[in-house]
XYZ file of C-alpha atoms in Angstrom:
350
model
C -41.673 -107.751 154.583
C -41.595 -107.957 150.662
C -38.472 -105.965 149.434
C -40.978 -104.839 145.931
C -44.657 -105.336 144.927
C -43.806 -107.727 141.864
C -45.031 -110.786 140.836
C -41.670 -112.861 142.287
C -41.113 -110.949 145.333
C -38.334 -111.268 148.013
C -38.491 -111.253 151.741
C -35.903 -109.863 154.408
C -37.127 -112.808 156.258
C -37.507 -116.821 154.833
C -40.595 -117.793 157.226
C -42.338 -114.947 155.422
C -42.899 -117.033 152.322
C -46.668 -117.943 152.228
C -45.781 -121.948 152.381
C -45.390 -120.708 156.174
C -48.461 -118.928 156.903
C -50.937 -122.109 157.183
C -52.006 -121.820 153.799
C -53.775 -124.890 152.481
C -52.746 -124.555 149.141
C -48.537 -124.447 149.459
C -48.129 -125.430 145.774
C -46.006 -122.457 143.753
C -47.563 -119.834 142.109
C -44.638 -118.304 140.187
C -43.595 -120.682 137.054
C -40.362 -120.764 135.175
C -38.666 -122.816 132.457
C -35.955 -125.069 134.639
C -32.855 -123.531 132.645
C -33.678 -120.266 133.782
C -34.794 -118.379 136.987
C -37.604 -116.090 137.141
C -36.532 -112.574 136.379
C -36.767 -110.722 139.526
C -35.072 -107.149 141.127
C -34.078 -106.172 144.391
C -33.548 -102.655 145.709
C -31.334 -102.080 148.262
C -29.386 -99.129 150.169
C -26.815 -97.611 147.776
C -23.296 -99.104 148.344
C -20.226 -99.356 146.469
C -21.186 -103.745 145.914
C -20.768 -105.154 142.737
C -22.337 -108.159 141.250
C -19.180 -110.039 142.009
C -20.337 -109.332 145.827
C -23.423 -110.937 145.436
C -24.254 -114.975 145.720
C -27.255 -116.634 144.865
C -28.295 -120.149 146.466
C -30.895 -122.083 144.721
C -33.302 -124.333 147.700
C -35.369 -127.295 146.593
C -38.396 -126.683 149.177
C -38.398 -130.473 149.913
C -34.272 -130.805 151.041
C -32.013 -131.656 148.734
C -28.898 -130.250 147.072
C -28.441 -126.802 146.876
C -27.115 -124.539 143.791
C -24.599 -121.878 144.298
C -24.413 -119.209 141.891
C -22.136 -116.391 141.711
C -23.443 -112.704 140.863
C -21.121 -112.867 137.882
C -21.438 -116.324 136.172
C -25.624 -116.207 135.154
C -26.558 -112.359 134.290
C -27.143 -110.400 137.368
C -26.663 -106.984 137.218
C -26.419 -103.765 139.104
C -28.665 -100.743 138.317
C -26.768 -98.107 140.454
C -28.516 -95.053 142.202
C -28.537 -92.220 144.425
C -30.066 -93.743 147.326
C -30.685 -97.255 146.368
C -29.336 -99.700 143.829
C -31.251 -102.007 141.820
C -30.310 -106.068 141.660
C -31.510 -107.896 138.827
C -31.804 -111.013 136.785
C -33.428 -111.299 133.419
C -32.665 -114.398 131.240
C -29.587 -115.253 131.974
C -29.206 -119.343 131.662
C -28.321 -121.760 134.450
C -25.251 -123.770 134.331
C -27.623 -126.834 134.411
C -31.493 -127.394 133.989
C -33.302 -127.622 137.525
C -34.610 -130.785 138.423
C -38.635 -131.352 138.538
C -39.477 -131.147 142.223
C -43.005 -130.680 143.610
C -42.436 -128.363 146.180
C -40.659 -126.252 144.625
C -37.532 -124.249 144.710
C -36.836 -120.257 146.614
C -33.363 -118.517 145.987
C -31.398 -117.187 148.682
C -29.836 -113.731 147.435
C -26.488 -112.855 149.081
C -24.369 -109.273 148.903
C -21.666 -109.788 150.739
C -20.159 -105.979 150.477
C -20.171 -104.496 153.272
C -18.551 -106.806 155.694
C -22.167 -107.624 157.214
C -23.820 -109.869 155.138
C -27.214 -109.218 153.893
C -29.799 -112.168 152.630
C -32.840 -111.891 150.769
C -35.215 -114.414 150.561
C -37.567 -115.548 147.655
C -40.965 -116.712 147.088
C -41.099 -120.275 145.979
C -41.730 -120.792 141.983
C -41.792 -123.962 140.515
C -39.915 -125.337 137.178
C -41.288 -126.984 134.056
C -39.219 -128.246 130.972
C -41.583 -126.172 128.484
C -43.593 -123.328 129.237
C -44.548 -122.102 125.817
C -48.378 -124.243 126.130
C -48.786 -121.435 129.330
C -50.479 -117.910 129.424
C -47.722 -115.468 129.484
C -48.201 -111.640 130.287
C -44.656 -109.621 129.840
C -45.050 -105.917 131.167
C -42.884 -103.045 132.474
C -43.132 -99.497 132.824
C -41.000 -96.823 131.483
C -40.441 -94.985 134.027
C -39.969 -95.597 138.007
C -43.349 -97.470 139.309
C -43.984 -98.481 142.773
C -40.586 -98.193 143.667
C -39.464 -101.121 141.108
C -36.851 -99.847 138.441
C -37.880 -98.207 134.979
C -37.672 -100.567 132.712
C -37.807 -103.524 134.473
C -39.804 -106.806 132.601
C -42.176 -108.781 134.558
C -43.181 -111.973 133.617
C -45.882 -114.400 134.641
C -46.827 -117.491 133.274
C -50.592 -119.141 134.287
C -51.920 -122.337 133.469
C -55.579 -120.889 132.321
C -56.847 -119.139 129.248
C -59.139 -116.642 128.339
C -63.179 -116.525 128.700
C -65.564 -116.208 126.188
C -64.959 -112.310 124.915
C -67.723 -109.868 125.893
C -68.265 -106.972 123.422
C -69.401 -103.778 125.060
C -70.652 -100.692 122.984
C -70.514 -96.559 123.435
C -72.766 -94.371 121.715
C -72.187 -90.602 122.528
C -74.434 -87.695 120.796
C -77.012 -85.492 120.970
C -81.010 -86.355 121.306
C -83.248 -84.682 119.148
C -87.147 -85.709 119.476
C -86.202 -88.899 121.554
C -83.421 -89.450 118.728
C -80.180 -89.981 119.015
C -78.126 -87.847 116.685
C -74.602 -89.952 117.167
C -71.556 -88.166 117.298
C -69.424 -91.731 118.129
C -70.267 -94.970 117.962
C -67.187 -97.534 119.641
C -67.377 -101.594 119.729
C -65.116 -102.628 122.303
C -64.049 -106.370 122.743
C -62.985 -107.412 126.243
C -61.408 -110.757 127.136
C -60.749 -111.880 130.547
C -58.490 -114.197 132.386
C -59.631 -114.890 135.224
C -57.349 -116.469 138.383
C -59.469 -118.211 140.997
C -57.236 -118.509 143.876
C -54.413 -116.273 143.621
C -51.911 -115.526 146.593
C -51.459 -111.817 147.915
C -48.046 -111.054 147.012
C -49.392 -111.926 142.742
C -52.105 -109.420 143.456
C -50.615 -106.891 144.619
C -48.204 -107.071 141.645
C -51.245 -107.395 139.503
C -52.813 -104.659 140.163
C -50.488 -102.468 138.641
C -50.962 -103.647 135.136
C -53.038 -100.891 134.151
C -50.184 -98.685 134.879
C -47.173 -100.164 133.317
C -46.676 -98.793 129.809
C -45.919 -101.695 127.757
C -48.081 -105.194 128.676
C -47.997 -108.642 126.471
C -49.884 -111.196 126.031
C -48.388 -113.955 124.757
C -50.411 -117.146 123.815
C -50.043 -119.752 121.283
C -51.284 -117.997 118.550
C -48.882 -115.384 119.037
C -47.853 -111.583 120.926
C -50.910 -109.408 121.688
C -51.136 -105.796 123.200
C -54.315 -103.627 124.221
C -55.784 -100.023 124.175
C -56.557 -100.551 128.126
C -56.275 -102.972 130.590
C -58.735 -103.284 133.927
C -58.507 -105.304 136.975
C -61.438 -105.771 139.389
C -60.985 -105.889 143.167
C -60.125 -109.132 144.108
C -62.551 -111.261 146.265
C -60.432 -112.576 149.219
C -60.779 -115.895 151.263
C -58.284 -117.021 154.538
C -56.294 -119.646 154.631
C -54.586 -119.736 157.993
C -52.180 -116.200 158.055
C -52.461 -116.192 154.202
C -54.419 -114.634 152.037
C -55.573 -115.674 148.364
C -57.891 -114.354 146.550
C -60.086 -114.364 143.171
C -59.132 -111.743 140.503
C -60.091 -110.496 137.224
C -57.887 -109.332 134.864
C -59.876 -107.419 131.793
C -57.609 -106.888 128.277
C -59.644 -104.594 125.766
C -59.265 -103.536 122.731
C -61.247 -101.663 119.943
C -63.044 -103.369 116.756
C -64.436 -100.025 115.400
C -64.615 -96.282 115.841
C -67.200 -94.715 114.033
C -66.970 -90.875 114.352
C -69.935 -88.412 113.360
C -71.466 -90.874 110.860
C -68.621 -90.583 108.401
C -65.274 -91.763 109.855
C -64.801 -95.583 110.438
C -61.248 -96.911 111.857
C -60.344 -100.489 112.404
C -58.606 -102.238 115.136
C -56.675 -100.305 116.832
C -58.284 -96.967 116.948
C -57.144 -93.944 115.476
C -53.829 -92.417 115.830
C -55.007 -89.051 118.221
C -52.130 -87.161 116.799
C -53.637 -86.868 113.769
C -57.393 -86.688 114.671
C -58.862 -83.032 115.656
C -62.768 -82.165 116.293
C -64.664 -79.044 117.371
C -68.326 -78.189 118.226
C -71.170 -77.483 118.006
C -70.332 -74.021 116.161
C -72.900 -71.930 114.252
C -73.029 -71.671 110.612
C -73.380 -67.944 109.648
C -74.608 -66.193 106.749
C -72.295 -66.354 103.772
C -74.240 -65.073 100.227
C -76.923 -67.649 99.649
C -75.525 -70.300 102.076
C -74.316 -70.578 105.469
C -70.576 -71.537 106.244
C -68.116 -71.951 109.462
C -64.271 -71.451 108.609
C -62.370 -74.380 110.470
C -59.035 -73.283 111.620
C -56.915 -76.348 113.405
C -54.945 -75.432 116.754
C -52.246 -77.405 114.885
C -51.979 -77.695 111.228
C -52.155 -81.196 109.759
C -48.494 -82.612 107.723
C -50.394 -82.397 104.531
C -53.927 -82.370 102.911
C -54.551 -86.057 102.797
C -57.338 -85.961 105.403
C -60.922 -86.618 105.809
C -62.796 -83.517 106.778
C -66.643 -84.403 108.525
C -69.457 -82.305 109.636
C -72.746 -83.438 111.164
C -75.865 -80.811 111.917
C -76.590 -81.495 115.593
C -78.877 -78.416 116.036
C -80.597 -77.385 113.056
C -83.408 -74.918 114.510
C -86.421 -75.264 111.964
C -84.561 -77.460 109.553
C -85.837 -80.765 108.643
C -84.590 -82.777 105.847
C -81.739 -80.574 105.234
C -78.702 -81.817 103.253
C -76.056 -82.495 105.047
C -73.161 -79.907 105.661
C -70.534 -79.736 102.549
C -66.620 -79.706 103.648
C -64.824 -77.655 101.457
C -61.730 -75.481 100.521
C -59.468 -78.369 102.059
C -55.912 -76.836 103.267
C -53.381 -77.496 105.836
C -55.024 -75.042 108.289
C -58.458 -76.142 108.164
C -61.565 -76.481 105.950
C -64.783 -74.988 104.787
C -68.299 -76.060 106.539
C -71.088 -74.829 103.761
C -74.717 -75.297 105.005
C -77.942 -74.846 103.867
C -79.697 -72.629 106.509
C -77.862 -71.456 109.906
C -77.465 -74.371 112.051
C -74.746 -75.844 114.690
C -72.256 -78.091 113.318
C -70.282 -80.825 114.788
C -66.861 -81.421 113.002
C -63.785 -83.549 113.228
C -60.828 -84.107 110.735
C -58.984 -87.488 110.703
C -55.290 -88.486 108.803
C -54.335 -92.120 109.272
């Protein structure tokens, strides 16, 4: 069975590989440049190994010579636990470049402490002299996920690109006389990449991209990250034992936040630690107006910040000016209205 759900997994057994479950389509998934492996980590049962116990033999699919690496010559390392330890490889270079080979290569992962012997076995991944034409997404997670180690980078490389971006739209307020009175107004732009035959084991590591903290696309053009990340459920077809399927991977981020008519922010959305909203209150009698004292639940670092206020139930009103923000101060502001109403309000420091 597969030692951890990530995108270059390893088996306790080789024949689990999916090259030997009758699937028509044996070709590697996993890509990586031929002067490096991909990164990968293996947990096993605490024990008092070191990376000088550990061996790793590098198979060409197809036969042919075989690469011995020792633990301590290419950058593996030990995470060490409680319960289990953590083996992994990053970026550490090969003493050579791998040769091009169509089926492939799988690594053979040895720790030879204690005197049994235990063996790992990879997934197949095949090699390329340059990678950097390829759809890369780098992600990890800060903190343990799945049982694969905090802080542990992921990479996979696919030879696709984005579809044409969709934009969807929110609109959130209150209706008055079949109106809508908006209190937000968000354009979202959504781009997906879409794999069309994708094996299990890449799924299941996929899946958990909404839940890693940091994810990366990297494309030609340069590094992007995202406000959210979806995946859809994958649509599955059999080939022989394995299983591949079709899955959607949806990167979104923000063009615009508009907040109660007055507040705009570009890409990127606003930074919530510095945003703060309340409402609908009441405006109250206060001499020939009507006012609401705002009072924050936290007080903002300084008075560079844009107070707002939006009538959202206004009674008899009907072309009433809108609601004046005064008295601007750490602690909050001033709402000044005409006649008694309810009053939306945020306050906003980028």
């Amino acid at each position: 069975m597969k030692n951890l759900n990530t995108c270059f997994p390893f088996y306790d057994a080789l024949d689990e590989q999916v090259r030997f479950k009758g699937a028509l389509t044996p070709v590697p998934f996993i890509l990586s440049l031929d002067t490096k492996l991909p990164p990968f980590v293996i947990r096993r049962v605490h024990s008092a190994g070191v990376v000088a116990d550990l061996t790793v033999w590098v198979y060409p699919c197809n036969g042919g010579n075989t690469i011995e690496l020792h633990g301590d010559d290419f950058g593996l390392s030990i995470s060490v636990g409680t319960s289990y330890d953590y083996i992994q490889y990053l970026n550490g270079i090969l003493p050579a470049a791998l040769p091009a080979s169509d089926g492939g290569y799988y690594l053979v992962v040895e720790d030879s402490f204690p005197a049994t012997h235990k063996l790992w076995y990879s997934e197949t991944f095949g090699v390329r002299t340059s990678i950097s034409e390829y759809f890369k997404i780098t992600f990890s997670c800060n903190t343990q996920l799945s049982n694969i180690l905090a802080g542990f980078v992921q990479v996979a490389y696919f030879d696709t690109f984005f579809r044409a971006p969709e934009y969807p739209r929110e609109e959130t307020g209150d209706k008055r006389d079949g109106i809508l009175i908006k209190e937000k107004q968000v354009i979202l732009k959504s781009e997906t990449l879409a794999l069309q035959q994708a094996p299990e084991y890449l799924i299941d590591a996929l899946l958990l991209l909404p839940l890693n903290d940091i994810v990366t696309v990297s494309l030609t053009s340069g590094d992007y990250t995202y406000v959210e990340i979806k995946v859809k459920d994958p649509e599955w077809s059999d080939q022989g034992f394995a299983r591949f399927g079709k899955i959607e991977l949806q990167f979104i981020n923000v063009l615009a936040i508009k907040k109660l008519n007055f507040k705009e922010s570009t890409t990127g959305g606003i930074d919530m630690g510095y945003l703060q909203q309340g409402g609908p209150v009441l405006t109250t009698a206060s001499g020939r107006y009507f006012t609401y004292q705002v009072v924050f639940d936290d007080d903002m670092p300084d008075t560079n910040y844009t107070p707002a206020a939006v009538a959202v139930s206004t009674g008899e009103m009907t072309d009433a000016e809108l609601p004046k923000c005064t008295n601007v101060t750490i602690h909050g502001f001033l709402i000044t209205t005409t006649i008694a109403c309810e009053v939306r309000w945020s306050a906003v420091k980028q």
